Coordinates of C-alpha atoms and ligand atoms in Angstrom, one line a residue:
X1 CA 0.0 0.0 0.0
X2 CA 1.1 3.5 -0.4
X3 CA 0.6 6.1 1.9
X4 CA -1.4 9.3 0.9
X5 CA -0.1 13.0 2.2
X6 CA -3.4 12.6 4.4
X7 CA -3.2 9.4 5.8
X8 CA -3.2 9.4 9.7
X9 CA -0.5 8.4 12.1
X10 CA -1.6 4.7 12.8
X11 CA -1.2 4.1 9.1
X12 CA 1.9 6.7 8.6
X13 CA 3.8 4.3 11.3
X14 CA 3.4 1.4 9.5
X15 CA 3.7 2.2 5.7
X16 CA 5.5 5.6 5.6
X17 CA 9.1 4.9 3.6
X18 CA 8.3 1.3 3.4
X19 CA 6.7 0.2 -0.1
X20 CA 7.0 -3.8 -0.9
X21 CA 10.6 -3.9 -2.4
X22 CA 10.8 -3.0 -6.0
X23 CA 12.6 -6.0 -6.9
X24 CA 11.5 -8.8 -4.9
X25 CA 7.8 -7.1 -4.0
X26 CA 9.1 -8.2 -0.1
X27 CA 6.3 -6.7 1.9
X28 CA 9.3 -5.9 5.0
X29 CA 11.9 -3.5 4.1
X30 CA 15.0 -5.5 3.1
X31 CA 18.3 -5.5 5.5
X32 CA 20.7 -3.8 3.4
X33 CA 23.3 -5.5 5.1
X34 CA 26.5 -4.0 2.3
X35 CA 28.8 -1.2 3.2
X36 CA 29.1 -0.2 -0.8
X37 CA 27.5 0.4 -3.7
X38 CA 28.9 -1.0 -7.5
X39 CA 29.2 1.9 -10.1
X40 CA 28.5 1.7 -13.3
X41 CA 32.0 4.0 -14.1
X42 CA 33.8 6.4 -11.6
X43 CA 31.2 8.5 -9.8
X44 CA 28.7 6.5 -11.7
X45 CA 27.1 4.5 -9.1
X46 CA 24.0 1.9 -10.7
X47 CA 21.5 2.8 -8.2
X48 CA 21.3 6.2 -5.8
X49 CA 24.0 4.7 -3.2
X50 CA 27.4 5.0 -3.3
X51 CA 28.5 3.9 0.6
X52 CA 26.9 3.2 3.5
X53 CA 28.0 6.0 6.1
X54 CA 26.5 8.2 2.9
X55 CA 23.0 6.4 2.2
X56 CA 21.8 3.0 2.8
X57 CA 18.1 1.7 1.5
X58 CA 17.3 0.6 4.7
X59 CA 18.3 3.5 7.1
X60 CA 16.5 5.5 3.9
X61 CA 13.2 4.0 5.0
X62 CA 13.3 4.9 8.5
X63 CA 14.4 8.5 8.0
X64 CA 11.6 9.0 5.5
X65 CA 9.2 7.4 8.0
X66 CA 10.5 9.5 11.1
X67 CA 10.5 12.8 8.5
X68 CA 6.8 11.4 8.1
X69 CA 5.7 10.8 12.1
X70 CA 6.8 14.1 13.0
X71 CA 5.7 16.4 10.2
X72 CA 9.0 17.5 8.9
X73 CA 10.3 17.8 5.2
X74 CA 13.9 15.2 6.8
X75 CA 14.7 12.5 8.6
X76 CA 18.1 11.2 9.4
X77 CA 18.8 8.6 11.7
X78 CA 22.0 7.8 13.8
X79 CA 23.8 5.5 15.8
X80 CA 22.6 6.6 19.1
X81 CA 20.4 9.8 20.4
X82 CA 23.3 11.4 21.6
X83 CA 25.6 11.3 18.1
X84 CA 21.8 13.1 16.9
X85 CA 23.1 15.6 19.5
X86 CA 26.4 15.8 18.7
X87 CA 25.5 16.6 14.9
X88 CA 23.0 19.1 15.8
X89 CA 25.6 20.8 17.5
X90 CA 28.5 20.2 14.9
X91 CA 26.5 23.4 13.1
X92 CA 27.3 25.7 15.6
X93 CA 30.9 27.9 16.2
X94 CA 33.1 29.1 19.0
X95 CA 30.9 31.9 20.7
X96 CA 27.6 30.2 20.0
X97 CA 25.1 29.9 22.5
X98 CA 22.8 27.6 23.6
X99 CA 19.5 28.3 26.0
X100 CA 18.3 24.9 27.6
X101 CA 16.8 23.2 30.5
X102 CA 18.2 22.8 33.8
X103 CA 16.4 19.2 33.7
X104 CA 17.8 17.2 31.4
X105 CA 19.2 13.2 30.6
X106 CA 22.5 13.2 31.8
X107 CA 24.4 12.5 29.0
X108 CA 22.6 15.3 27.0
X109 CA 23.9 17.8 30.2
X110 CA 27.6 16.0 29.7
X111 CA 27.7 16.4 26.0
X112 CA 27.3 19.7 26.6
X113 CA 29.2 20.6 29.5
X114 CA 32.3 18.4 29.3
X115 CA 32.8 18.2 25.7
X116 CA 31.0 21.5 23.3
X117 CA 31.5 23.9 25.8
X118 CA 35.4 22.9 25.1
X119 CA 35.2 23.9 21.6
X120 CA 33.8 27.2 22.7
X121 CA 30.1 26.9 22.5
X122 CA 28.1 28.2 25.4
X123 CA 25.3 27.0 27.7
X124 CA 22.5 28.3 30.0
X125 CA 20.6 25.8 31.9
X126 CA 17.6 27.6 32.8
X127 CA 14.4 26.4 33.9
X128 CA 12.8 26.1 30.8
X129 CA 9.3 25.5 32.5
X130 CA 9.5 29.3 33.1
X131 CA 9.5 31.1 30.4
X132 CA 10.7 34.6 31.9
X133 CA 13.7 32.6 32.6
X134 CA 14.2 31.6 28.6
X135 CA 13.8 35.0 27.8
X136 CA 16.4 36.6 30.0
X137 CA 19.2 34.0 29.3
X138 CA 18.4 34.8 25.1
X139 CA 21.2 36.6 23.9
X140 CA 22.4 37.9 20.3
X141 CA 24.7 34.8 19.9
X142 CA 22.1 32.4 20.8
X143 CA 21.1 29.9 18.2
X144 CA 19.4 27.2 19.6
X145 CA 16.2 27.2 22.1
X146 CA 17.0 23.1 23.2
X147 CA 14.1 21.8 24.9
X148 CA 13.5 18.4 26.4
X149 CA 9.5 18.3 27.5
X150 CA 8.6 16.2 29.1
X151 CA 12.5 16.5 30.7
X152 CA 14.3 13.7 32.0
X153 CA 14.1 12.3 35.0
X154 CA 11.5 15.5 36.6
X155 CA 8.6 15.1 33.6
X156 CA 8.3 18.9 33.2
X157 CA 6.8 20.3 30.5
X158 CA 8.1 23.3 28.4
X159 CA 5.1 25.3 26.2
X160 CA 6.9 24.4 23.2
X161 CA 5.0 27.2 20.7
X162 CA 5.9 29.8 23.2
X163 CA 9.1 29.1 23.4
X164 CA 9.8 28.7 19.8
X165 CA 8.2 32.2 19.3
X166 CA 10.7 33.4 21.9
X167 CA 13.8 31.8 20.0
X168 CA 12.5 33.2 16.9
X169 CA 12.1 36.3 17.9
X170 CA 16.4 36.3 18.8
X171 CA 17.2 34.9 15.5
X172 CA 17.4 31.2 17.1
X173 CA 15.8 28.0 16.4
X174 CA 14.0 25.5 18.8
X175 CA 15.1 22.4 19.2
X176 CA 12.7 19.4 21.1
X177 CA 14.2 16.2 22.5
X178 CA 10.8 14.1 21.9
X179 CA 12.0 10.8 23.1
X180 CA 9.7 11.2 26.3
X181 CA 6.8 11.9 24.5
X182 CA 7.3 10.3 21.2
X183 CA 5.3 12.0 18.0
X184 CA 2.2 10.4 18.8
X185 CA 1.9 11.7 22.0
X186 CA 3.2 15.5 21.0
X187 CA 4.3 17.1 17.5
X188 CA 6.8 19.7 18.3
X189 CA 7.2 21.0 14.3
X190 CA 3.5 21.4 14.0
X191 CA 3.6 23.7 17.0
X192 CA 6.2 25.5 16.0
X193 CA 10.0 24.1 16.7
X194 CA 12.4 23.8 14.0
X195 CA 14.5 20.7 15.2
X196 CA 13.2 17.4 16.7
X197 CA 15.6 14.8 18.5
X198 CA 15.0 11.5 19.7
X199 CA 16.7 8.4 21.1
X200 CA 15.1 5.9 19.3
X201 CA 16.4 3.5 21.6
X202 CA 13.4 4.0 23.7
X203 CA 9.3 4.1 22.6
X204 CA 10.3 4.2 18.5
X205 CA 12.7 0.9 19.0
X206 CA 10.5 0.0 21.7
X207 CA 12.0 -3.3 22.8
X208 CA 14.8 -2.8 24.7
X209 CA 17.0 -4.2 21.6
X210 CA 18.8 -1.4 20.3
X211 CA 20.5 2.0 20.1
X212 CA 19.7 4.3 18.0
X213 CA 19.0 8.2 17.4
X214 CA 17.6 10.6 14.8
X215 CA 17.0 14.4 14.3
X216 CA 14.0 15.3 11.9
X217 CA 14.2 19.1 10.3
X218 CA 10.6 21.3 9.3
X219 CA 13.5 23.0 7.2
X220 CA 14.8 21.4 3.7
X221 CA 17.8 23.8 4.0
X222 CA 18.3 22.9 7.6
X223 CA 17.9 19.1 7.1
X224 CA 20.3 19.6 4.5
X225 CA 23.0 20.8 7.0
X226 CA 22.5 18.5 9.3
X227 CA 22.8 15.7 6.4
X228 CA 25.9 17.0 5.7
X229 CA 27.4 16.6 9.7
X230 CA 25.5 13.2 9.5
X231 CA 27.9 11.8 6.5
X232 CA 30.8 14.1 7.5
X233 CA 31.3 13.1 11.4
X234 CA 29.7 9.8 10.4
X235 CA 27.7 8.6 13.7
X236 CA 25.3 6.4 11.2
X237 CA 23.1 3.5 12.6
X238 CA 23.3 -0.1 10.8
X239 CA 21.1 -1.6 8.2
X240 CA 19.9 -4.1 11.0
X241 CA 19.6 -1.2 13.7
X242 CA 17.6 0.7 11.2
X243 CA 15.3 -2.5 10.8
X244 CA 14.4 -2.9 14.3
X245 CA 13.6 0.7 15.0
X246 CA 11.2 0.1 12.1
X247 CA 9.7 -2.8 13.3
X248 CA 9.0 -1.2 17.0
X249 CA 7.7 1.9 14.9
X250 CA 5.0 0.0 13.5
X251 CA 3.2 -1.0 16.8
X252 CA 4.4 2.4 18.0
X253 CA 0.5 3.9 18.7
X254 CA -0.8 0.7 20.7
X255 CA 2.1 0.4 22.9
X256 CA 2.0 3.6 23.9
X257 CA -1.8 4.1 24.7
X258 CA -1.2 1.1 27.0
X259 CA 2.0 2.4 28.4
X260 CA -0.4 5.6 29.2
X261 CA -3.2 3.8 30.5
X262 CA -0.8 1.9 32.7
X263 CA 1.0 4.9 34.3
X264 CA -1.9 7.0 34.9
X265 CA -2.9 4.1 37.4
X266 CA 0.9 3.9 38.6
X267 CA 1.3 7.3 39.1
X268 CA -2.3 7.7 41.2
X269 CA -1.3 4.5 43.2
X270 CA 1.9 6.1 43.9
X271 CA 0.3 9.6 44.9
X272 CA -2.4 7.7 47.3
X273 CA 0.7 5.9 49.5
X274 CA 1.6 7.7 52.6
X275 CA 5.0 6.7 52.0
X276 CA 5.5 8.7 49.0
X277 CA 6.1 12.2 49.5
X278 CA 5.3 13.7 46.0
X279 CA 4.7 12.0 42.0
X280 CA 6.1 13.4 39.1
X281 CA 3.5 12.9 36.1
X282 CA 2.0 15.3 34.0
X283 CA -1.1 13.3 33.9
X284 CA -1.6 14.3 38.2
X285 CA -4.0 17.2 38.4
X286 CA -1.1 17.9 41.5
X287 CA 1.5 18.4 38.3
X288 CA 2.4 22.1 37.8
X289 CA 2.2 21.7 34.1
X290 CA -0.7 19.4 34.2
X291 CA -3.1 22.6 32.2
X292 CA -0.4 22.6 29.7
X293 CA 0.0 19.1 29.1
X294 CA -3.7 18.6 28.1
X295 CA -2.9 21.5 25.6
X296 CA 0.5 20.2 24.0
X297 CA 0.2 16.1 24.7
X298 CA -2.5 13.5 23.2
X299 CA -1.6 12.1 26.6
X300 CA 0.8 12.3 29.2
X301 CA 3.1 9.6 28.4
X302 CA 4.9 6.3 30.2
X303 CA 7.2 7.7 32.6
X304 CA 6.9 8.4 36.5
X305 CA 9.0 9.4 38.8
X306 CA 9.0 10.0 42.6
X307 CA 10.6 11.0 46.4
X308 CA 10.1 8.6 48.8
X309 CA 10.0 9.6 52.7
X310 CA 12.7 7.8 53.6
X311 CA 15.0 9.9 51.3
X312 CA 18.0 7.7 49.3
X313 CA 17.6 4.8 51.5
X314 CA 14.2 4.2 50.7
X315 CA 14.6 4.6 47.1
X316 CA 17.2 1.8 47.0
X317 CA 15.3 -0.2 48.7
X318 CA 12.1 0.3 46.5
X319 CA 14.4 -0.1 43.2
X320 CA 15.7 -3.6 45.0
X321 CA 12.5 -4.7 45.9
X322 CA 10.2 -4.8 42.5
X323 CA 10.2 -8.2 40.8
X324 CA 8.4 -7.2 37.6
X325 CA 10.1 -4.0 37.0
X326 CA 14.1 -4.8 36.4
X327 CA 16.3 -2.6 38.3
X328 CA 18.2 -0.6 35.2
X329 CA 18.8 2.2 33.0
X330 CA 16.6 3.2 30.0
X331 CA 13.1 3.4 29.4
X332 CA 10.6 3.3 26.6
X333 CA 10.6 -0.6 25.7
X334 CA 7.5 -3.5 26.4
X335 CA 8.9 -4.3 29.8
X336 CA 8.8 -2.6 33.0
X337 CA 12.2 -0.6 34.4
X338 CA 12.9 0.9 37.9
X339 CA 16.3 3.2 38.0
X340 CA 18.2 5.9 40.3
X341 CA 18.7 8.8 38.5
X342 CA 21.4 10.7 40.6
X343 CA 23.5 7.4 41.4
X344 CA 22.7 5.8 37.3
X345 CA 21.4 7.8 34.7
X346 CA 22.0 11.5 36.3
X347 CA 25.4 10.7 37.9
X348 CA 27.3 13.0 35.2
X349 CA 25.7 15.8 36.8
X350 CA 27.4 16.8 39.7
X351 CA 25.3 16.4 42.9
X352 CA 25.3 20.7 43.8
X353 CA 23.7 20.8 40.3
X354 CA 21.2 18.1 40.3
X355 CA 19.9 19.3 43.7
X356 CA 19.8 22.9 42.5
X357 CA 17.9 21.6 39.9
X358 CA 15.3 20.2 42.3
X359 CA 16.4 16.7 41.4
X360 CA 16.4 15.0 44.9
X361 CA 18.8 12.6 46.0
X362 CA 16.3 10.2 46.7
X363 CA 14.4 10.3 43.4
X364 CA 13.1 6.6 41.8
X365 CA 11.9 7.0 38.3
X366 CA 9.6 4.2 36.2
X367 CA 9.6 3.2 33.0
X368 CA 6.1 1.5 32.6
X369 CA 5.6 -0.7 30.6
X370 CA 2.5 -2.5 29.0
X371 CA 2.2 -5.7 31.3
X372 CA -1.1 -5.9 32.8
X373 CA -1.5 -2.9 35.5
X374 CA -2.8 -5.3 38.5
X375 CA 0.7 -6.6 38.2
X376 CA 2.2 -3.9 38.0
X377 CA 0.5 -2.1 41.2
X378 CA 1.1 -5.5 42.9
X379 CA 4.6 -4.9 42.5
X380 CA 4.9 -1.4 43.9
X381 CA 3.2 -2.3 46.8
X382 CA 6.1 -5.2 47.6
X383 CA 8.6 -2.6 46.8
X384 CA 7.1 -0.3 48.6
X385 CA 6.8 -3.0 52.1
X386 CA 10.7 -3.6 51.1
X387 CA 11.0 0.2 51.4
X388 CA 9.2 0.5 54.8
Ligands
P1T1 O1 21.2 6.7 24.9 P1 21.0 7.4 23.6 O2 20.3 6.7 22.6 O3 22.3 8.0 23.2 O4 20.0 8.7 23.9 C1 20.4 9.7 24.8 C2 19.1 10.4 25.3 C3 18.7 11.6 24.8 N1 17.6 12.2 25.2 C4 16.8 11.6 26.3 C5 15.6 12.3 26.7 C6 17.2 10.4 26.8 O5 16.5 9.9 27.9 C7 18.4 9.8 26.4 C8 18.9 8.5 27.0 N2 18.4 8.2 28.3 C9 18.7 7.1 29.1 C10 19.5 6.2 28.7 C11 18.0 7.1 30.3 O6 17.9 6.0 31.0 O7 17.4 8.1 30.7

């Protein structure tokens, strides 16, 4: 089947990018698995590929199907989220600077701290939730607006339109990481950013199975550039990388309805315990963005997280004590994850920055997954006893 420009985003997922192969009529898209291309005479290649790192057919099909989910006119697709970051900021030049949250993955706040700010770019982490506080830290050299909504691990939201009027208004572009939300939960380009990032290692792989990252442009000319940093730095994702995010893709609307349904009844479980001293979800009328969530999301996505009264002691015992959530970093795939952001995936950060930040060191944060919820609440009850 081919896909028609109005076709919605259940049938987008699954067919965008991916007609039955031209030679064979295979119904999947093919694993490209060659790293070059014959040519018919120097510079002549036979088909449109030349090498691999350049353009392969099957990483081709997912960046026209991510170009697709998230309304932009390119997709390109890379070996993890952060080389996606790491070409989005291979545009920018000594004295360049960058406006972003004060809540972000860890990695994201390393990549930009330990390693860009070296090369001269700079950084303001602000909190991007207020957008008084965007405005102020705008200066003539910014260029980039980088937002992460809902952030990582605190699930606060950023008003994405407003805060891409704002960057406009400077001369900058906005930039949203959507991994949390994924494009069928929010469409950052069709409210107004320029620049959408994700790591589709989590909700567009979906499984846990592999790494992979991808920026998607509203902008030809901008797509363009970053194409170019994609092939010249060379972070590029494997034919059978490619094929799994593709596969998760497809199933990409179903999972994450249930992932939703699943931690709206975590989160409200969570928020009845007296043991738990305050929920992080943007689906919690007790959220602060909770108003601008029902504006900017379909939903409120499949993370959680939350303090515990018993401070870091309590939240290691919690993440010891779950059986059906594994104890481990990541989020986004089938199964259920618990984690520690400031000793795992927030460690990078130094502790005086996290807890400026308002990321306590006692935080526990939930990847839920779509097993069925009575099991789920089951288990965070036992953790919870273990916790007591
Ligand atoms: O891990 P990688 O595919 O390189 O993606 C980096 C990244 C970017 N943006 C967000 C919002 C992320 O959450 C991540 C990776 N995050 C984890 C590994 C984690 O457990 O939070």
């Amino acid at each position: 089947m081919s896909t028609s420009d109005d076709a919605r985003f259940e049938t987008l997922a699954i067919h965008a990018g991916q007609e039955p192969d031209p030679v064979t009529g295979a119904v999947m898209t093919p694993v490209y698995m060659t790293s070059t291309y014959a040519q018919r005479a120097p510079a002549q290649p036979v088909g449109d590929y030349e090498y691999s790192r350049s353009g392969n057919p099957t990483r081709t099909a997912l960046e026209v199907n991510l170009a697709a989910l998230e309304q932009g006119s390119r997709g390109l697709a890379f070996a993890s989220g952060l080389a996606a970051c790491n070409a989005l900021l291979d545009r920018l030049e000594p004295g360049d600077h960058v406006v972003t949250g004060n809540d972000l993955y860890g990695g994201t706040w390393r990549l930009f701290s330990r390693v860009f700010e070296r090369y001269g770019i700079r950084f303001s982490f602000v909190d991007t939730t207020d957008l008084a506080q965007v405005q102020a830290a705008l200066t003539e050299h910014t260029r980039y607006v980088y937002l992460e909504t809902p952030s990582n691990p605190l699930l606060r939201l950023a008003d994405i339109g407003a805060a891409a009027e704002l960057a406009h208004g400077a001369g900058a572009l906005c930039v949203v990481d959507n991994t949390f939300a994924t494009p069928y939960l929010q469409q950052p380009l069709a409210l107004g950013a320029d620049i959408v990032l994700h790591s589709l290692t989590k909700y567009l792989g979906g499984h846990s199975d592999v790494v992979g990252g991808a920026l998607v442009a509203r902008d030809p000319a901008i797509g363009e550039e970053l194409a170019f940093y994609q092939n010249a730095v060379g972070g590029t994702p494997g034919p059978m990388d490619c094929f799994l995010v593709l596969r998760g893709i497809k199933t990409l609307a179903v999972r994450m309805d249930r992932h939703c349904a699943n931690a709206a009844a975590v989160a409200a479980h969570l928020e009845a315990s007296p043991q738990v001293e305050r929920v992080h979800y943007p689906g919690l009328p007790s959220h602060a963005q909770h108003e601008l969530c029902a504006r900017q999301m379909r939903a409120p996505g499949g993370m959680v997280s939350f303090e515990l009264a018993g401070g870091v002691a309590a939240g290691e015992a919690f993440a010891m004590g779950t059986k059906v959530f594994t104890l481990a970093e990541s989020l986004g795939g089938v199964e259920s994850l618990v984690e520690t952001p400031p000793s795992m995936t927030h460690a990078s950060i130094p502790a005086e920055t996290r807890r400026a930040a308002g990321l306590q060191d006692g935080l526990v944060r939930l990847s839920v997954g779509i097993e069925h919820e009575a099991d789920l609440l089951a288990d965070l009850d036992r953790a919870l006893a273990a916790a007591r």
